[in-house]
Short mmCIF file of C-alpha atoms and ligand atoms in Angstrom, two decimals:
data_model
loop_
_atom_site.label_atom_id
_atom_site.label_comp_id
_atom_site.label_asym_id
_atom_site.label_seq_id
_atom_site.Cartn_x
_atom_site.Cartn_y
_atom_site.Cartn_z
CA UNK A 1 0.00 0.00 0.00
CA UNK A 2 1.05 3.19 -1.02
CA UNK A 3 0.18 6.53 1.52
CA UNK A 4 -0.90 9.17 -0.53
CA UNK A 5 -0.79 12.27 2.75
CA UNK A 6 -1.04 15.64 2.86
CA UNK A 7 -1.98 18.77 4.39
CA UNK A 8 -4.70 21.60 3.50
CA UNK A 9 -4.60 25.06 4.81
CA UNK A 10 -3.49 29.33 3.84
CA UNK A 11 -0.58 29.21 4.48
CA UNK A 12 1.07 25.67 5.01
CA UNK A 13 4.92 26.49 3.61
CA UNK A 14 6.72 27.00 6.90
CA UNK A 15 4.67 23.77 7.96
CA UNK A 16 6.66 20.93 9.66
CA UNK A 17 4.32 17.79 9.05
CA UNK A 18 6.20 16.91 6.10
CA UNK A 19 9.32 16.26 7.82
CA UNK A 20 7.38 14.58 10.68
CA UNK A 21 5.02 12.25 8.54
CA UNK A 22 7.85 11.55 6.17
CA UNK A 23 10.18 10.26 9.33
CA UNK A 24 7.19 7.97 10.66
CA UNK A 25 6.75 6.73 7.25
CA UNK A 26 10.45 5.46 7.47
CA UNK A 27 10.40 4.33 10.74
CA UNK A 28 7.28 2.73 10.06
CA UNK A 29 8.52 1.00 6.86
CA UNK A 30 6.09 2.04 4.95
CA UNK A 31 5.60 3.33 1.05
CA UNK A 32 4.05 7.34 0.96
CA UNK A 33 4.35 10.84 0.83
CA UNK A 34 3.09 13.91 2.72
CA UNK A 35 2.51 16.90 0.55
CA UNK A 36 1.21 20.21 1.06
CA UNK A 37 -1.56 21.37 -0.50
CA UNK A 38 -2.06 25.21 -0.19
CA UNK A 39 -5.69 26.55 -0.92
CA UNK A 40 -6.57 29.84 -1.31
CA UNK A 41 -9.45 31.06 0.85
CA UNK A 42 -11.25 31.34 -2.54
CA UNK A 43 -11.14 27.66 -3.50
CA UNK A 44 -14.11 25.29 -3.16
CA UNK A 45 -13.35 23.13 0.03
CA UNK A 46 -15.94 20.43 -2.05
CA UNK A 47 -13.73 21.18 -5.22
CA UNK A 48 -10.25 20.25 -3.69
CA UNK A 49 -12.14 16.92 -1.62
CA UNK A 50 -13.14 15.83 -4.82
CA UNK A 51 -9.47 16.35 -6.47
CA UNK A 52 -7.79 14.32 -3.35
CA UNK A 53 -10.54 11.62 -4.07
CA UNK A 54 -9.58 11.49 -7.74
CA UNK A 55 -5.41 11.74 -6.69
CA UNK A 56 -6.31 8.43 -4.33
CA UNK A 57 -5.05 10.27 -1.36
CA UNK A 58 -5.65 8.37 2.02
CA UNK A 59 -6.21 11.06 4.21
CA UNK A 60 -4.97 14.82 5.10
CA UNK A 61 -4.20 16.76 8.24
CA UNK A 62 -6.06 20.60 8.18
CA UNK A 63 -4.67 23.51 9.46
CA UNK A 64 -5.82 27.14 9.82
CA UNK A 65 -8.31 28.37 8.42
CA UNK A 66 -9.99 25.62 7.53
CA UNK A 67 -10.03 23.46 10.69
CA UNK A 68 -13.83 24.66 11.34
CA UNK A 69 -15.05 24.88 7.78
CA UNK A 70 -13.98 21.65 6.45
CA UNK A 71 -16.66 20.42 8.64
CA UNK A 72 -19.59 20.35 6.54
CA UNK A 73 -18.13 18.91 3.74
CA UNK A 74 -16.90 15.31 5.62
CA UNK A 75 -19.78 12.37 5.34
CA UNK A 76 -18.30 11.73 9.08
CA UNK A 77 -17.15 13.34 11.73
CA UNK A 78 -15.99 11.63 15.11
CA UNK A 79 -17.62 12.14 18.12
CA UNK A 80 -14.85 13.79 20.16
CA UNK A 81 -13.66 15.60 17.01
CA UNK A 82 -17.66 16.91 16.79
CA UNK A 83 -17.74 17.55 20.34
CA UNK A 84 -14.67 19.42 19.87
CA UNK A 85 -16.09 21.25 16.84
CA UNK A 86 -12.83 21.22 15.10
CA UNK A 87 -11.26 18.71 12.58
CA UNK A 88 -7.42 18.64 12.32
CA UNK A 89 -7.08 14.66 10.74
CA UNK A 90 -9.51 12.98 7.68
CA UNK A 91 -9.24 10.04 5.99
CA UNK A 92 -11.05 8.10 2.98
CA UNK A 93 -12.04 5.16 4.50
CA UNK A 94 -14.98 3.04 2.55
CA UNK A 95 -16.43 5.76 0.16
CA UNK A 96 -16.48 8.33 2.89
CA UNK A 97 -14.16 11.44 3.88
CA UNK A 98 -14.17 10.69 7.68
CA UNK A 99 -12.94 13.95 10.33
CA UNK A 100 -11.08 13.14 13.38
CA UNK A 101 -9.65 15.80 16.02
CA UNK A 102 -6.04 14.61 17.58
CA UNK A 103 -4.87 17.54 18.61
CA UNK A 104 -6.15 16.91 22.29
CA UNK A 105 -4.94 13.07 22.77
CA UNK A 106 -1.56 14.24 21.91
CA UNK A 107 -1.21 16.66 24.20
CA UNK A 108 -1.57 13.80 27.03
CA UNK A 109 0.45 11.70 24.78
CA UNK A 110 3.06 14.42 24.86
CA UNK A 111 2.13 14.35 29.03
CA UNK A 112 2.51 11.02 29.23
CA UNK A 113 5.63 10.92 27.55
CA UNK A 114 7.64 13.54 29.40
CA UNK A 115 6.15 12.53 32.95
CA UNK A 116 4.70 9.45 33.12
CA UNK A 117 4.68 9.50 36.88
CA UNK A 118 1.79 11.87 36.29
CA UNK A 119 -0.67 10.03 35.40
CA UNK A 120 -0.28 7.54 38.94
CA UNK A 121 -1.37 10.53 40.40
CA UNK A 122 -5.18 10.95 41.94
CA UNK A 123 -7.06 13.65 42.15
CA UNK A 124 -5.21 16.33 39.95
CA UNK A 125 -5.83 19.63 39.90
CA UNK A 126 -5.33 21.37 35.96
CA UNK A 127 -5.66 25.13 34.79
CA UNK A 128 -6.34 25.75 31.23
CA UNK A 129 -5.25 29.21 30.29
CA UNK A 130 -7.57 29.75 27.35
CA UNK A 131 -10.63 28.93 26.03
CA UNK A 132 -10.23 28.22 22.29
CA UNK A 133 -9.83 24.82 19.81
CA UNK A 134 -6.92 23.55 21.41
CA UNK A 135 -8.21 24.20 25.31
CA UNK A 136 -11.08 22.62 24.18
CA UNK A 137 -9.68 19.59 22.90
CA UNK A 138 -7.18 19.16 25.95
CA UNK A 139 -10.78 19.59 28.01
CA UNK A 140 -11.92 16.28 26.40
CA UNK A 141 -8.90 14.88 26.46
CA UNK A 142 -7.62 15.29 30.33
CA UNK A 143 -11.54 13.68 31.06
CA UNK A 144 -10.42 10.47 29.77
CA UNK A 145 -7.56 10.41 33.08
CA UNK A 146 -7.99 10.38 36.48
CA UNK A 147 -8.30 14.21 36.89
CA UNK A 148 -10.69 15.58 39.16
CA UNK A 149 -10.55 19.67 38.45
CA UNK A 150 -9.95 21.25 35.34
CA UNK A 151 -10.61 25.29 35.74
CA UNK A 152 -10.13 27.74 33.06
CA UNK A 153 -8.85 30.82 33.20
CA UNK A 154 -9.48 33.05 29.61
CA UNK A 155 -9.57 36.81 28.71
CA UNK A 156 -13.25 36.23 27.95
CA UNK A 157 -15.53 34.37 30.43
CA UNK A 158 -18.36 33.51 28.55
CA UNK A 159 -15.74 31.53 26.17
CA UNK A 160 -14.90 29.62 28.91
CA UNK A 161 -17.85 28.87 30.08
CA UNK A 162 -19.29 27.72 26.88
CA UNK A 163 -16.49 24.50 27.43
CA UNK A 164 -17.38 24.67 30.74
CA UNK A 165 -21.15 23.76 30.27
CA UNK A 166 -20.94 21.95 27.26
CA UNK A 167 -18.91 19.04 29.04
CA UNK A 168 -21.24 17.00 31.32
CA UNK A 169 -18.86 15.25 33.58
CA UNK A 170 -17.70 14.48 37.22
CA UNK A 171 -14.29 16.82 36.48
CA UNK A 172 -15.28 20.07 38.77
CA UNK A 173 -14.44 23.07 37.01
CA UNK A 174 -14.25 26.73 37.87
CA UNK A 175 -13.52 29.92 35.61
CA UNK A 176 -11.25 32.56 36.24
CA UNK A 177 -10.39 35.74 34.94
CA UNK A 178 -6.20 35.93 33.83
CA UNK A 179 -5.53 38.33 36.79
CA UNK A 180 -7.29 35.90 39.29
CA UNK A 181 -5.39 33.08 37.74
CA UNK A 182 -2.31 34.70 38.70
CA UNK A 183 -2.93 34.38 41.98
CA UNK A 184 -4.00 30.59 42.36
CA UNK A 185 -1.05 29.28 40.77
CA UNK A 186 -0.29 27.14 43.42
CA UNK A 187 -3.51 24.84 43.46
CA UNK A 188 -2.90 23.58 40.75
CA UNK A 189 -0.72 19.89 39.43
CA UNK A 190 -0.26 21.16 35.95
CA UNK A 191 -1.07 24.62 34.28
CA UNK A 192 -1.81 24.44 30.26
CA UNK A 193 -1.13 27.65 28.20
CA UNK A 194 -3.24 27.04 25.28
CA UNK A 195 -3.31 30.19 23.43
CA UNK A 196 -1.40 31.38 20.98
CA UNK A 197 0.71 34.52 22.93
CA UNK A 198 4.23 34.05 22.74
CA UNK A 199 4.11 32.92 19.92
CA UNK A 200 7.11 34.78 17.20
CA UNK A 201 7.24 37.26 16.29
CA UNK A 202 5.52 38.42 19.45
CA UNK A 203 7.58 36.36 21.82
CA UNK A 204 8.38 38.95 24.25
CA UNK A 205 4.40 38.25 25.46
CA UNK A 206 3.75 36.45 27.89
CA UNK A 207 -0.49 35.26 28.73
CA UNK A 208 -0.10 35.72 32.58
CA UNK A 209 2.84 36.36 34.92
CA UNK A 210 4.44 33.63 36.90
CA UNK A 211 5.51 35.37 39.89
CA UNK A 212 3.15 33.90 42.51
CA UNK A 213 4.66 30.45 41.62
CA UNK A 214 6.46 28.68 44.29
CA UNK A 215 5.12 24.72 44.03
CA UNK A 216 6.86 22.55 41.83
CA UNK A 217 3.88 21.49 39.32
CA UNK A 218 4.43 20.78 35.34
CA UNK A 219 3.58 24.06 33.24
CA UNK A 220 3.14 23.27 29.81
CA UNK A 221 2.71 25.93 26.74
CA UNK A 222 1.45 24.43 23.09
CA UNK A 223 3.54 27.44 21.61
CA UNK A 224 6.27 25.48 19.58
CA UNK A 225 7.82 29.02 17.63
CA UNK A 226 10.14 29.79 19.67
CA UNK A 227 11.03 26.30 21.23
CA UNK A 228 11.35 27.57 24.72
CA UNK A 229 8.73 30.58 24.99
CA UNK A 230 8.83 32.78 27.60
CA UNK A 231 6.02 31.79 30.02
CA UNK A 232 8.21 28.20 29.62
CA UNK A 233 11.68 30.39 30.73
CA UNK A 234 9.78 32.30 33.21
CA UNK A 235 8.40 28.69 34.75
CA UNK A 236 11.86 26.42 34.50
CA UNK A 237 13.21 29.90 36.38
CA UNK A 238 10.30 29.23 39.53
CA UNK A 239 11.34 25.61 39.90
CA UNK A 240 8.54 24.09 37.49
CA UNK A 241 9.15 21.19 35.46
CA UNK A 242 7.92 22.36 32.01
CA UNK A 243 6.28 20.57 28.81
CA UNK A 244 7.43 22.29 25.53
CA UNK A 245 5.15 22.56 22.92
CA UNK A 246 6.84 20.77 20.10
CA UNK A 247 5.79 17.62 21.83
CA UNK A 248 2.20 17.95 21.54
CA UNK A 249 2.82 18.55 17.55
CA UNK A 250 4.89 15.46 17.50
CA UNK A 251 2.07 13.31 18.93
CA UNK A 252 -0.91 14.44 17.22
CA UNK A 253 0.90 14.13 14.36
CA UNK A 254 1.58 10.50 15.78
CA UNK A 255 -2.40 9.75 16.69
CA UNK A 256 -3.21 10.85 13.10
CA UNK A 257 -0.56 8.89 11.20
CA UNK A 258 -2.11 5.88 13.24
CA UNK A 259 -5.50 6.74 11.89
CA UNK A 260 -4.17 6.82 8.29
CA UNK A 261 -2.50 3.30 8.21
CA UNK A 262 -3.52 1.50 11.40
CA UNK A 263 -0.58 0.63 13.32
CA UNK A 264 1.72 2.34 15.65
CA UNK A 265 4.68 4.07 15.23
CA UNK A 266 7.62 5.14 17.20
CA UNK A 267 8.83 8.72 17.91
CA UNK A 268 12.00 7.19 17.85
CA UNK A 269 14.57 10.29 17.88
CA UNK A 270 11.98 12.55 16.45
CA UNK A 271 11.64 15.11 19.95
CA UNK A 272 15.40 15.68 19.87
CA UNK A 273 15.52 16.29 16.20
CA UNK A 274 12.55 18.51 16.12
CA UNK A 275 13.69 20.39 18.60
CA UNK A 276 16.71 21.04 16.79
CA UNK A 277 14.59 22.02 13.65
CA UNK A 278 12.68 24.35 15.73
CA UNK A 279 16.07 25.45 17.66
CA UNK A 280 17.52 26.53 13.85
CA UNK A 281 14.73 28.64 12.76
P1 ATR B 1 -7.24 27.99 18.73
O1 ATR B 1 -8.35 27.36 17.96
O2 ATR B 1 -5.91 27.90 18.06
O3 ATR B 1 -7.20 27.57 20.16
P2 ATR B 1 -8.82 30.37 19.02
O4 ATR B 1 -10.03 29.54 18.94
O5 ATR B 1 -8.75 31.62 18.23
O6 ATR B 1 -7.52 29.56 18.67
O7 ATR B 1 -8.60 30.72 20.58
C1 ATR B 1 -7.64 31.56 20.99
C2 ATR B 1 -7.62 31.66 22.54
O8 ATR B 1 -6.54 32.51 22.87
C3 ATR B 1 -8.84 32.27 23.16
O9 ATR B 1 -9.02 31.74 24.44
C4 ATR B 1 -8.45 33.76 23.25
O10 ATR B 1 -9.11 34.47 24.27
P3 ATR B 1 -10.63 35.02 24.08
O11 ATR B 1 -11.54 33.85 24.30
O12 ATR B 1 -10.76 36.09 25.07
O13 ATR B 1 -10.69 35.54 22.64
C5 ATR B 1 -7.00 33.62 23.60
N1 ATR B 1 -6.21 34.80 23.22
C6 ATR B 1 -5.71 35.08 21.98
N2 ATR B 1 -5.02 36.24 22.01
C7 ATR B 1 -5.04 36.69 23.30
C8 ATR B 1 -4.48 37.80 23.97
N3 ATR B 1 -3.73 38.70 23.33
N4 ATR B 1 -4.71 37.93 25.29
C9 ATR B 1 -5.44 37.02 25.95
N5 ATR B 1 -6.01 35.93 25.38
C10 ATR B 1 -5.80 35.75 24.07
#
């Protein structure tokens, strides 16, 4: 079998899911290529479906802007991925274009990895900074472990509470303001930084200050550009043991190549060498 991959989005040329598909397909010993596939914001989304139908592909990743409005034109869409209300992963499977969301498993893949001792733990305590796609899919994805409060702190309350009340499950949430978050740092096992401040060319930013912290928990940031953002500097500085957010792109991308050709495959030296990537930009 051979993988016909890709990814669809405005702009995809800096992307780096060529390099990472194209290394699982060798470690995986198997036959593809990843391409990307740039479409202009004027371009049929139905149009360019039915061209990767005709090209045989097997599936595609999506990227901004068309996370959202690729949507309507799947025949499925995966729970979690509809609960989620974002698709980042489809695949042909059967006659149908089928929409999957990964973005949240591999951020606890990307936990799991980096501190497995974590997930022993009972009774964690989580803040989500942010109240967008990605905090929404971590949401779902931290209620699969054995965490008992998720809160959410986010610039704008009534986004947060729309994740908040959407989720009907025994994790206890609470939603914060960023300035109260700032003072509650120390409640909490792990603290997520989900949005997209820090991010180059505005990496001087940081989403909330880090000054309050004095307990050793795990603060993470899914900011991969630069490698080590501020908010990450600011938290190694405090004592924190921190989750970069290079590894969360690394296993999503994992999840989805798993979706495309149903098997596993090993990161294998892929976090080193993608941090070096990222380190060189
Ligand atoms: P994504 O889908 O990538 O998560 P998104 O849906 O646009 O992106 O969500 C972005 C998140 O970052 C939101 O929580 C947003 O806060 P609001 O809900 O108040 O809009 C947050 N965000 C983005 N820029 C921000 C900034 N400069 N200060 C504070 N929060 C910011």
């Amino acid at each position: 079998m051979f993988y016909q991959l890709g990814l669809i989005g405005y702009p995809v040329e800096h992307s780096l899911s060529p390099w990472i598909h194209q290394s699982f397909l060798k470690n995986a010993h198997l036959q593809g290529r990843y391409d990307l596939i740039e479409v202009h914001p004027e371009k049929s989304l139905g149009d360019i479906l039915l061209e990767l139908k005709e090209q045989h592909y097997t599936g595609f990743n999506v990227t901004v802007p068309y996370k959202q409005k690729i949507m309507p034109y799947l025949d499925k869409i995966d729970t979690s991925a509809e609960h989620i209300g974002a698709v980042n992963t489809v695949i042909y499977r059967d006659g149908n274009w089928i929409g999957y969301n990964t973005d949240g498993f591999g951020f606890v893949r990307a936990l799991e990895y980096r501190y497995p001792e974590v997930i022993e733990k009972t009774n964690i305590q989580v803040l989500l900074i942010g109240a967008g796609g990605a905090a929404r899919g971590i949401y779902a994805a931290l209620q699969m472990k054995d965490v008992e409060r998720i809160d959410i702190a986010n610039r704008t309350r009534t986004n947060a509470l729309k994740i908040a009340n959407q989720d009907q499950t025994k994790v206890k949430t609470d939603i914060y303001s960023l300035e109260e978050s700032e003072k509650r740092l120390n409640q909490y096992d792990i603290i997520i930084q989900t949005t997209d401040v820090g991010m180059k060319p505005k990496q001087h930013k940081s989403i909330i200050s880090l000054q309050n912290l004095e307990q050793p928990n795990i603060i993470c940031d899914i900011v991969y550009q630069p490698i080590s953002t501020n908010f990450l500097k600011n938290a190694k500085q405090r004592g924190a043991k921190i989750l970069q957010g290079h590894l969360m792109l690394l296993f999503q991308a994992q999840r989805a190549f798993e979706i495309w050709t149903n098997q596993a495959v090993s990161i294998g030296k892929m976090d080193e060498q993608l941090k070096q990537l990222l380190e060189g930009r």
